[in-house]
C-alpha atoms as one frame of an Amber mdcrd trajectory, in Angstrom:
protein
   0.110  -0.174   0.119   1.138   3.598  -0.567   0.393   4.788   3.125  -3.051
   6.205   2.384  -6.374   4.525   2.820  -9.684   5.978   1.449 -12.848   5.917
   3.517 -15.974   7.752   2.303 -13.915   9.670  -0.128 -11.604  11.060   2.648
  -7.855  10.736   2.446  -6.763   8.868   5.579  -3.058   8.496   6.866  -2.078
   4.836   7.295  -1.530   1.713   5.357   0.037  -1.711   5.812   1.600  -0.702
   9.336  -1.348   1.028  11.037  -5.117   1.713  10.265  -5.975   5.421  10.953
  -9.663   4.996  10.145 -10.087   1.998  12.526  -8.024   3.659  15.305  -9.878
   7.059  15.153 -13.334   5.243  15.138 -12.123   3.224  18.172 -11.232   6.492
  20.053 -14.494   8.278  18.771 -12.558  10.783  17.050 -12.871  12.316  13.668
  -9.917  11.771  11.306  -9.236  15.403  11.620  -8.988  15.144  15.474  -6.984
  12.016  15.238  -4.374  13.214  12.926  -2.287  15.375  15.479  -1.795  12.251
  17.491   0.305  10.603  14.822   3.337  12.860  15.193   3.132  12.535  19.116
   3.001   8.623  18.640   6.057   8.823  16.367   7.996  10.515  19.048   6.694
   8.195  21.821   7.738   5.043  19.688  11.148   6.432  19.114  11.670   7.167
  22.905  10.396   3.696  23.795  12.779   2.121  21.381  15.667   3.958  22.782
  14.616   2.803  26.345  14.439  -0.746  25.164  17.903  -0.575  23.590  19.230
   1.114  26.807  17.651  -1.434  28.987  19.112  -4.445  26.941  22.605  -2.665
  27.141  22.220  -2.493  30.895  20.895  -5.690  31.378  17.784  -4.050  33.039
  14.828  -6.503  31.844  12.378  -4.328  33.968  13.174  -1.396  31.857  12.821
  -3.589  28.538   9.396  -4.704  29.877   8.139  -1.230  30.716   9.318   0.370
  27.545   7.928  -2.516  25.654   4.543  -2.262  27.331   4.156   1.437  26.734
   5.118   0.737  23.043   2.361  -1.747  22.806  -0.063   0.673  24.235   0.947
   3.288  21.501   0.643   0.668  18.737  -2.889  -0.382  19.951  -3.922   3.198
  19.947  -2.855   3.382  16.252  -4.296   0.035  15.290  -0.783  -0.879  14.390
  -1.140  -4.596  15.004   2.415  -5.764  13.702   4.220  -3.470  16.198   1.666
  -4.269  19.166   2.458  -7.881  18.791   6.042  -7.524  18.541   5.933  -5.303
  21.592   3.976  -7.851  23.467   6.418 -10.688  22.511   9.414  -8.655  23.758
   7.445  -7.331  26.976   6.593 -10.917  27.947  10.227 -12.223  27.127  11.680
  -9.507  29.453   9.086 -10.267  32.175   9.837 -13.837  32.161  13.741 -12.994
  32.578  14.601 -14.346  29.164  17.408 -11.869  28.479  19.174 -13.970  25.714
  16.171 -14.071  23.658  15.293 -10.284  23.816  17.827  -9.030  21.168  16.060
 -11.204  18.628  12.759  -9.990  19.484  14.033  -6.322  19.679  15.258  -6.999
  16.040  11.574  -7.908  14.940  10.234  -4.941  16.829  12.635  -2.537  15.254
  11.742  -3.825  11.799   7.858  -3.454  12.331   8.434  -0.131  14.239  10.453
   1.106  11.214   7.623   0.380   8.888   5.301   2.086  11.218   7.475   5.221
  11.587   7.905   5.515   7.959   4.106   5.743   7.464   3.758   8.108  10.377
   6.484  10.407   8.982   4.655  10.528   5.685   1.160  11.233   7.370
């Protein structure tokens, strides 16, 4: 997809990585009201990715779990299912104390988050 969905003749940001139409409807917002959240979500995702990376570097699985949990919430708000699922997997891994498996899951999260951020940056 090209990052633009169409609904009722409106141009809607989003595409393969997130569904702005579904997310705005879930929140009870118009697309016009929802649009300003996209830039804020992109900033939050970048902050949380940095927090996850730092947590892994420090061996702090609590920080990995906390930042993954917050990222999961941001992704759910955007109806960004691939990022939500990747965040959940990393969160659970960190909560279970499986530090050696976390870098593999972070790589998947970074891939999915990169796709989402590319769409958010175009929106």
